[in-house]
Coordinates of C-alpha atoms and ligand atoms in Angstrom, one line a residue:
M114 CA -95.6 172.0 -112.4
K115 CA -94.6 169.2 -115.3
T116 CA -91.7 168.8 -117.0
D117 CA -90.4 165.8 -118.5
V118 CA -87.1 165.3 -116.2
L119 CA -86.9 166.5 -112.6
I120 CA -83.2 167.0 -111.7
V121 CA -82.6 167.6 -108.6
G122 CA -79.4 168.9 -108.3
A123 CA -77.6 171.8 -110.9
G124 CA -73.8 170.4 -110.1
F125 CA -71.7 168.7 -112.9
S126 CA -73.7 165.3 -111.8
G127 CA -77.1 167.2 -112.1
S128 CA -75.8 170.1 -115.6
V129 CA -74.6 167.1 -117.8
V130 CA -77.2 164.7 -117.0
A131 CA -79.7 168.2 -118.2
R132 CA -78.2 169.1 -120.8
E133 CA -78.1 166.0 -122.1
L134 CA -81.8 165.6 -122.0
A135 CA -82.4 169.2 -122.8
E136 CA -80.7 168.5 -126.4
R137 CA -82.8 165.0 -126.8
G138 CA -85.7 167.2 -126.7
Y139 CA -86.8 166.7 -123.8
R140 CA -88.3 169.4 -121.1
V141 CA -85.7 169.6 -118.1
L142 CA -86.3 171.6 -114.8
V143 CA -83.0 172.6 -113.2
I144 CA -83.5 172.2 -108.8
D145 CA -80.7 173.0 -106.0
K146 CA -81.6 174.0 -102.5
R147 CA -78.3 176.7 -102.4
D148 CA -79.0 179.8 -104.2
H149 CA -76.5 179.2 -106.9
I150 CA -75.8 176.6 -109.5
G151 CA -72.5 174.6 -110.4
G152 CA -72.3 172.6 -106.7
N153 CA -69.6 172.9 -105.0
A154 CA -67.9 173.7 -108.1
Y155 CA -69.3 176.1 -107.5
D156 CA -66.9 179.9 -107.9
R157 CA -67.4 183.0 -107.6
M158 CA -65.6 186.8 -106.6
D159 CA -66.0 187.7 -103.1
A160 CA -66.1 191.0 -101.8
H161 CA -62.6 191.7 -103.2
G162 CA -63.2 191.2 -106.6
V163 CA -61.0 187.9 -106.1
L164 CA -62.3 184.8 -108.1
I165 CA -63.1 182.0 -105.2
H166 CA -63.9 178.9 -104.9
P167 CA -66.7 178.6 -101.0
Y168 CA -66.9 174.9 -101.5
G169 CA -62.3 174.3 -101.5
P170 CA -60.6 174.2 -104.3
H171 CA -61.7 172.8 -106.9
I172 CA -58.4 171.8 -109.9
F173 CA -60.5 170.0 -113.3
H174 CA -57.4 167.4 -114.2
T175 CA -58.4 164.0 -117.3
N176 CA -57.2 162.5 -119.0
A177 CA -60.4 160.9 -120.9
D178 CA -60.4 163.1 -123.5
R179 CA -64.1 162.4 -124.6
I180 CA -65.3 164.5 -121.3
A181 CA -62.3 166.8 -122.0
E182 CA -64.0 167.4 -125.1
Y183 CA -67.5 167.2 -123.9
L184 CA -66.9 170.7 -121.2
T185 CA -65.1 172.2 -124.1
Q186 CA -68.3 173.1 -125.8
F187 CA -69.4 175.3 -122.7
T188 CA -65.6 176.9 -121.5
E189 CA -62.0 178.1 -122.9
W190 CA -59.5 176.6 -121.0
R191 CA -56.3 178.5 -119.6
P192 CA -53.5 175.8 -118.7
Y193 CA -52.7 174.6 -114.8
E194 CA -51.1 172.4 -112.9
H195 CA -51.3 172.0 -109.9
R196 CA -48.5 172.1 -107.0
V197 CA -48.2 171.3 -102.7
L198 CA -46.1 171.8 -100.1
A199 CA -46.6 169.8 -96.7
K200 CA -45.7 171.7 -94.1
V201 CA -43.4 168.9 -92.4
E202 CA -40.8 169.7 -89.5
D203 CA -40.9 173.0 -90.2
K204 CA -39.9 171.9 -93.7
L205 CA -42.4 172.4 -97.0
V206 CA -41.5 170.0 -99.0
P207 CA -43.1 168.1 -102.0
I208 CA -46.0 166.2 -102.2
P209 CA -46.8 164.2 -103.4
I210 CA -43.3 162.3 -101.7
N211 CA -41.0 162.5 -105.0
I212 CA -36.7 162.4 -104.0
D213 CA -36.6 165.9 -103.6
T214 CA -39.2 165.3 -101.1
V215 CA -36.6 162.9 -99.3
N216 CA -33.7 164.7 -99.9
A217 CA -34.6 167.7 -97.9
L218 CA -35.9 165.7 -95.4
Y219 CA -33.1 163.3 -94.7
G220 CA -30.8 165.0 -95.8
M221 CA -29.5 163.0 -98.9
D222 CA -28.8 163.7 -102.2
L223 CA -30.6 160.8 -103.6
D224 CA -31.4 160.5 -107.0
E225 CA -33.6 158.4 -110.1
D226 CA -31.2 156.1 -109.6
T227 CA -30.6 155.4 -106.0
I228 CA -34.9 156.6 -104.6
Q229 CA -36.7 153.3 -105.5
G230 CA -32.8 151.6 -103.4
F231 CA -33.7 154.0 -100.6
Y232 CA -37.9 153.3 -100.6
D233 CA -36.9 149.7 -100.0
S234 CA -35.1 150.0 -97.4
V235 CA -37.2 152.2 -95.7
R236 CA -40.6 149.8 -96.5
E237 CA -43.0 147.7 -95.0
P238 CA -44.1 145.5 -97.8
R239 CA -48.0 143.9 -96.7
E240 CA -49.1 140.8 -98.0
K241 CA -52.8 142.0 -99.1
I242 CA -53.3 146.3 -98.9
R243 CA -56.8 147.2 -97.8
T244 CA -56.3 149.5 -95.8
S245 CA -55.0 153.4 -96.8
E246 CA -52.7 152.9 -94.1
D247 CA -51.7 150.0 -95.7
V248 CA -51.2 151.7 -98.9
V249 CA -48.6 154.1 -97.1
V250 CA -46.4 151.8 -95.3
N251 CA -46.3 149.5 -97.9
A252 CA -45.2 151.9 -99.9
V253 CA -42.6 154.5 -97.9
G254 CA -42.4 153.0 -94.1
Q255 CA -43.6 154.0 -91.1
D256 CA -42.4 157.1 -90.9
L257 CA -42.9 158.9 -93.9
Y258 CA -45.7 157.4 -93.7
E259 CA -46.2 158.9 -89.5
K260 CA -44.9 162.5 -91.1
F261 CA -47.3 162.3 -93.9
F262 CA -50.2 160.9 -94.0
R263 CA -51.6 159.6 -90.6
G264 CA -52.3 163.3 -89.0
Y265 CA -53.9 164.3 -92.1
T266 CA -56.3 161.5 -92.6
R267 CA -57.2 161.7 -88.6
K268 CA -57.8 164.7 -89.0
Q269 CA -59.6 164.7 -92.7
W270 CA -61.8 162.2 -91.9
G271 CA -61.9 161.6 -88.2
L272 CA -60.5 158.3 -88.4
D273 CA -57.2 156.3 -88.7
P274 CA -55.7 155.2 -92.0
S275 CA -56.2 152.2 -91.1
E276 CA -60.1 152.4 -90.7
L277 CA -60.6 153.5 -94.9
N278 CA -59.9 151.8 -98.1
A279 CA -56.7 151.9 -99.9
S280 CA -59.0 153.9 -102.3
V281 CA -58.3 157.7 -99.8
A282 CA -54.3 157.1 -99.5
A283 CA -54.1 155.9 -102.5
R284 CA -55.3 158.7 -104.6
V285 CA -51.2 160.5 -103.7
P286 CA -49.3 158.5 -105.6
T287 CA -45.6 157.8 -104.5
R288 CA -42.7 159.8 -107.4
T289 CA -39.5 157.8 -108.6
N290 CA -38.7 161.1 -109.6
R291 CA -38.7 164.5 -109.4
D292 CA -42.6 165.5 -110.7
D293 CA -43.4 167.4 -108.5
R294 CA -47.0 168.4 -109.3
Y295 CA -49.7 167.2 -107.4
F296 CA -51.4 165.5 -111.2
T297 CA -49.6 164.2 -113.8
D298 CA -53.1 163.9 -115.9
K299 CA -53.0 164.5 -119.6
F300 CA -55.9 167.6 -119.5
Q301 CA -54.8 169.7 -116.6
K302 CA -56.9 172.8 -117.1
M303 CA -58.8 175.6 -115.5
P304 CA -62.3 176.6 -117.0
A305 CA -60.6 180.6 -118.4
E306 CA -63.9 182.0 -116.9
G307 CA -64.3 179.7 -113.8
Y308 CA -66.6 177.2 -112.9
T309 CA -70.4 179.1 -112.6
K310 CA -69.4 180.7 -115.9
M311 CA -69.2 177.1 -117.3
F312 CA -71.6 175.6 -115.7
E313 CA -74.2 179.4 -116.7
R314 CA -73.4 178.1 -120.8
M315 CA -74.0 174.0 -120.2
L316 CA -77.4 175.3 -118.4
D317 CA -78.6 177.6 -120.9
H318 CA -80.4 175.7 -123.6
P319 CA -84.5 176.4 -124.3
N320 CA -85.2 173.2 -122.7
I321 CA -83.4 173.8 -119.6
A322 CA -85.1 175.6 -116.5
I323 CA -83.9 176.3 -113.3
E324 CA -85.6 176.2 -110.4
L325 CA -83.0 177.4 -106.7
G326 CA -83.4 177.6 -103.1
A327 CA -86.0 175.0 -103.5
D328 CA -85.5 171.2 -101.8
F329 CA -86.7 168.6 -103.7
F330 CA -87.9 167.2 -100.6
E331 CA -90.4 170.4 -99.9
L332 CA -91.8 170.7 -103.4
R333 CA -91.8 166.7 -104.5
D334 CA -95.6 166.8 -104.3
R335 CA -95.9 170.1 -106.4
V336 CA -93.2 168.2 -109.1
Q337 CA -95.4 166.0 -112.4
A338 CA -92.0 165.1 -113.9
R339 CA -92.6 161.5 -116.4
H340 CA -88.4 161.1 -114.3
I341 CA -86.6 161.9 -111.7
V342 CA -82.7 161.9 -111.5
Y343 CA -81.5 162.8 -108.0
T344 CA -77.9 163.5 -107.1
G345 CA -78.4 164.5 -103.3
P346 CA -77.3 162.5 -100.5
V347 CA -79.0 158.6 -101.0
D348 CA -80.0 157.7 -98.0
A349 CA -81.8 161.7 -97.6
F350 CA -84.1 160.3 -100.7
Y351 CA -85.2 157.0 -98.0
A352 CA -85.8 160.0 -95.3
Y353 CA -82.4 158.0 -93.6
C354 CA -85.0 154.8 -93.2
Y355 CA -81.8 152.8 -92.5
G356 CA -79.7 154.9 -91.4
H357 CA -77.6 158.0 -91.7
L358 CA -74.4 156.9 -94.7
P359 CA -71.5 159.1 -92.9
Y360 CA -70.1 162.6 -94.9
R361 CA -67.5 164.3 -94.5
S362 CA -68.0 168.0 -94.3
L363 CA -65.8 171.0 -94.7
R364 CA -66.1 174.6 -92.3
F365 CA -64.6 176.7 -95.0
E366 CA -62.2 179.3 -93.7
H367 CA -61.8 182.7 -96.1
E368 CA -59.6 185.5 -95.9
H369 CA -58.0 188.6 -98.1
L370 CA -55.6 189.5 -97.8
P371 CA -55.1 192.9 -99.1
D372 CA -51.2 194.6 -100.5
T373 CA -50.6 191.3 -100.7
E374 CA -49.8 190.0 -104.2
W375 CA -49.0 186.2 -102.9
Y376 CA -49.0 184.6 -99.4
Q377 CA -47.2 181.0 -100.5
S378 CA -45.5 179.3 -103.4
V379 CA -48.2 177.2 -104.8
G380 CA -51.2 176.6 -104.9
T381 CA -51.9 174.5 -101.6
V382 CA -50.4 173.8 -98.2
N383 CA -51.1 170.9 -96.4
F384 CA -50.7 170.9 -93.2
P385 CA -50.9 166.8 -92.2
N386 CA -49.6 167.6 -88.3
D387 CA -50.3 171.2 -87.5
Y388 CA -53.7 173.3 -86.6
A389 CA -57.1 172.0 -87.2
Y390 CA -57.2 172.7 -90.9
T391 CA -55.1 170.2 -93.0
R392 CA -54.5 172.9 -95.8
T393 CA -54.9 176.1 -97.3
T394 CA -55.8 177.1 -101.0
E395 CA -54.6 181.2 -102.8
F396 CA -56.9 180.9 -105.3
K397 CA -54.7 183.3 -107.3
H398 CA -52.6 180.3 -109.1
L399 CA -55.7 178.2 -109.5
T400 CA -57.0 181.0 -111.5
G401 CA -54.3 183.5 -112.7
Q402 CA -56.0 186.1 -112.2
Q403 CA -54.3 189.2 -111.0
H404 CA -55.1 191.1 -108.2
R405 CA -52.5 194.0 -106.2
G406 CA -54.9 191.2 -103.0
T407 CA -54.8 187.5 -102.1
S408 CA -58.3 185.2 -101.0
L409 CA -57.3 182.2 -99.0
V410 CA -58.9 179.5 -98.6
R411 CA -58.2 176.8 -95.0
E412 CA -60.4 173.4 -95.1
F413 CA -61.5 172.8 -91.4
P414 CA -62.9 168.9 -91.5
T415 CA -66.2 168.8 -89.4
A416 CA -68.5 165.3 -88.7
E417 CA -71.4 168.2 -89.3
G418 CA -72.2 170.6 -92.0
D419 CA -73.3 169.9 -96.3
P420 CA -72.0 166.9 -96.8
Y421 CA -69.1 166.9 -99.1
Y422 CA -67.3 163.4 -99.7
P423 CA -67.9 159.9 -99.4
V424 CA -66.5 158.2 -96.2
P425 CA -65.3 154.9 -98.0
R426 CA -64.4 152.0 -96.3
P427 CA -66.5 148.0 -96.3
E428 CA -69.4 149.5 -93.3
N429 CA -70.0 152.0 -95.4
E430 CA -70.2 150.5 -98.2
L431 CA -72.1 147.4 -96.7
L432 CA -74.9 150.8 -96.0
F433 CA -74.6 152.5 -99.2
K434 CA -75.6 148.5 -100.9
K435 CA -79.2 148.6 -98.9
Y436 CA -79.3 152.3 -99.9
E437 CA -78.5 150.8 -103.5
A438 CA -80.8 147.9 -103.4
L439 CA -83.4 150.4 -103.1
A440 CA -82.6 152.4 -105.5
E441 CA -82.2 150.5 -108.5
Q442 CA -85.8 148.5 -107.9
E443 CA -87.3 152.3 -109.1
Q444 CA -88.3 152.5 -112.4
D445 CA -89.0 156.4 -112.3
V446 CA -85.7 158.3 -110.6
T447 CA -82.0 157.7 -111.1
F448 CA -79.5 157.8 -109.1
V449 CA -76.3 160.3 -110.3
G450 CA -73.0 161.6 -109.2
R451 CA -70.9 162.0 -106.0
L452 CA -73.4 161.5 -102.9
A453 CA -76.1 159.6 -105.3
Q454 CA -73.8 156.9 -106.2
Y455 CA -71.8 157.0 -103.0
R456 CA -68.5 157.6 -105.2
Y457 CA -64.8 159.7 -104.1
Y458 CA -66.1 160.4 -107.6
N459 CA -63.2 163.9 -108.9
M460 CA -65.0 166.8 -111.8
D461 CA -64.5 164.5 -113.9
Q462 CA -65.1 161.3 -112.7
C463 CA -68.6 163.4 -113.0
V464 CA -69.3 164.0 -115.9
G465 CA -68.3 160.0 -117.0
A466 CA -70.5 158.1 -114.9
A467 CA -73.3 161.4 -115.9
L468 CA -72.3 160.5 -120.1
K469 CA -73.0 157.1 -119.1
S470 CA -76.3 158.0 -117.5
V471 CA -78.5 158.9 -120.0
D472 CA -78.9 155.8 -122.0
Y473 CA -79.8 154.5 -119.0
I474 CA -81.8 157.5 -118.0
L475 CA -83.5 157.0 -121.9
E476 CA -84.5 153.1 -121.4
K477 CA -85.9 153.2 -118.3
M478 CA -88.2 155.6 -119.5
G479 CA -89.3 154.1 -122.4
D480 CA -87.9 156.3 -124.4
D481 CA -85.4 154.9 -127.5
E482 CA -84.0 158.6 -128.2
R483 CA -86.6 161.7 -128.3
A484 CA -90.1 161.7 -126.2
P485 CA -92.4 164.2 -127.4
V486 CA -93.1 167.2 -125.6
D487 CA -96.1 169.4 -125.3
L488 CA -95.3 170.4 -121.8
V489 CA -94.9 173.7 -120.1
V490 CA -93.2 173.7 -117.3
A491 CA -95.0 176.6 -115.2
Q492 CA -92.5 179.1 -113.6
A493 CA -95.2 179.6 -110.7
T494 CA -94.7 178.0 -108.0
A495 CA -95.9 178.7 -104.2
T496 CA -92.0 178.3 -103.4
P497 CA -90.0 181.2 -102.6
A498 CA -86.6 180.6 -104.9
P499 CA -86.6 183.0 -107.8
L500 CA -86.0 181.4 -110.7
I501 CA -83.4 182.5 -112.2
A502 CA -83.5 181.1 -115.8
A503 CA -87.0 180.0 -117.1
K504 CA -86.7 179.1 -120.9
R505 CA -88.5 178.7 -123.3
Ligands
FAD864 P1 -72.4 168.6 -105.8 O1 -72.0 169.0 -107.0 O2 -72.4 167.9 -104.8 O3 -73.6 168.7 -106.5 C1 -74.8 168.0 -105.4 C2 -76.4 168.9 -105.6 O4 -76.9 168.5 -105.3 C3 -75.3 170.4 -104.2 O5 -75.2 172.0 -105.1 C4 -76.5 169.6 -103.3 O6 -77.1 171.3 -102.8 C5 -78.1 169.4 -104.5 N1 -79.0 169.0 -103.5 C6 -79.2 168.2 -103.0 N2 -79.5 167.7 -102.2 C7 -80.8 168.2 -102.7 C8 -81.9 168.8 -102.4 N3 -82.3 167.7 -101.5 N4 -82.7 169.7 -103.2 C9 -81.9 169.8 -103.9 N5 -80.7 170.1 -104.1 C10 -80.2 169.8 -104.1 N6 -62.9 167.3 -108.1 C11 -62.3 167.0 -108.7 O7 -62.1 167.0 -110.2 N7 -60.4 168.2 -108.5 C12 -61.0 169.1 -108.0 O8 -59.5 170.0 -107.3 C13 -61.5 168.8 -106.3 N8 -61.2 169.6 -105.3 C14 -62.9 169.2 -104.3 C15 -61.9 170.2 -103.0 C16 -63.6 170.0 -101.9 C17 -63.1 171.0 -100.8 C18 -64.7 169.1 -102.3 C19 -66.1 169.2 -101.3 C20 -64.7 168.2 -103.5 C21 -63.5 168.2 -105.0 N9 -63.9 167.6 -105.7 C22 -63.2 168.3 -107.0 C23 -65.1 166.9 -106.4 C24 -66.4 167.7 -106.6 O9 -66.6 168.9 -106.3 C25 -67.4 166.8 -107.6 O10 -66.5 165.3 -108.0 C26 -68.4 167.7 -108.5 O11 -68.5 168.3 -107.6 C27 -69.2 167.3 -107.6 O12 -70.4 167.1 -108.4 P2 -72.1 166.5 -108.5 O13 -72.8 166.7 -108.8 O14 -72.4 165.4 -108.4 O15 -72.7 166.9 -106.9
UDP865 N1 -53.0 162.5 -97.7 C1 -52.7 162.5 -96.7 N2 -51.2 163.6 -97.0 C2 -51.2 164.4 -97.5 C3 -52.4 164.8 -98.9 C4 -53.4 163.8 -98.9 O1 -52.6 162.2 -95.7 O2 -50.7 165.7 -97.8 C5 -54.3 161.4 -97.7 C6 -56.0 162.0 -96.9 O3 -56.6 161.1 -96.8 C7 -56.8 163.1 -98.1 C8 -57.0 161.5 -99.0 O4 -54.8 161.4 -99.0 O5 -58.1 162.2 -97.7 C9 -56.2 161.9 -100.8 O6 -55.9 162.9 -100.5 P1 -56.9 163.9 -102.0 O7 -55.1 165.6 -102.0 O8 -56.8 163.3 -103.3 O9 -57.8 164.9 -100.7 P2 -59.1 165.1 -102.1 O10 -58.8 167.2 -102.8 O11 -60.2 164.8 -102.1 O12 -59.6 166.7 -100.5

């Protein structure tokens, strides 16, 4: 098999790079070891005809106009603002913590003028904010920390918040108003026909061929490419030569409830202190689909399994740096994405990083603009996987 660029992984990172290089005239072969495109953002109908996210709920949000505009080439959008309730002491209260959360939990009657005074009365100021515990305790004190963050974080990461970088819990702010949206980004919309349709359009280009069910490590010797863009886990690329870089995994339990229009009042309910799962998401809230039944997913964090999250803590950063040093020496390989760059990227950040990587890839290939191409992407391969979209 010959191609200009081999892209390992058909998620956001690989797909954006594929499209950009294809637009510049390169023949691109995108492979993924899964049997579908879209990476973890893949969605599909379940057996009951409800659109679900098999790898957990994906809500698109960004403050970057450039990234929203980029994706708008491939999809129309449906406005959606995600709301999350947390179950604490048999109450369902808004998370991020806001005025209504505090009032409901403590039977108070605070408003925008008095809420900061309340936080000030309970917070434990920390001089240095290094860990996720520091972030939360510094903002809202011990009790709210224990009610909302400690148990959830231990469950999600298998680590205490004091063992994780501040950036993890800092994803969830503390509010001094009544805003109960999970995100405040200016662009909060879902792809109108789902993520997979958006990926299909992104990858629908005469210069892009796709091969699914194809593991890079099994077919690398059979592909001749001028350059490789790798979006899988970086430690796997180097055969774990410095040891395993920790990635947190999840087990998803999907459920369909027939003849039940709604199961819960918001998209996601978090369970910081009960159960082995962290949250329940009801997809119809996210997608706007109408159906007489409803489909849910519960997320059970695990140490083993597909890599989903880098684990942001200093010792992992150090280990990643060792792999990164190897990666930086590669002339013919570029590492892009959440797993390859070991960054807790949201989808929009993956798009941003992928767009940014294109110039770097071209530079490494020694091409200013486009390479003349006369290579053909061979469809025939010894790999049993189907070639779903070989286009010329
Ligand atoms: P991935 O989507 O992981 O794609 C990498 C691909 O590479 C995979 O398909 C994999 O099969 C393939 N691959 C790996 N190794 C090989 C190999 N050896 N050979 C062939 N193929 C290989 N972000 C948001 O913005 N909003 C959200 O609400 C949100 N929710 C999330 C919920 C969960 C449960 C998870 C896990 C993530 C969530 N994210 C969310 C983050 C989002 O999933 C990522 O930012 C994004 O999908 C990462 O894209 P990627 O292409 O870098 O990686
Ligand atoms: N978190 C928490 N309680 C919550 C929500 C979040 O402790 O109710 C912490 C937890 O450590 C989680 C992190 O904040 O992993 C980031 O939350 P987010 O919802 O952004 O996680 P993701 O959607 O990426 O899994």
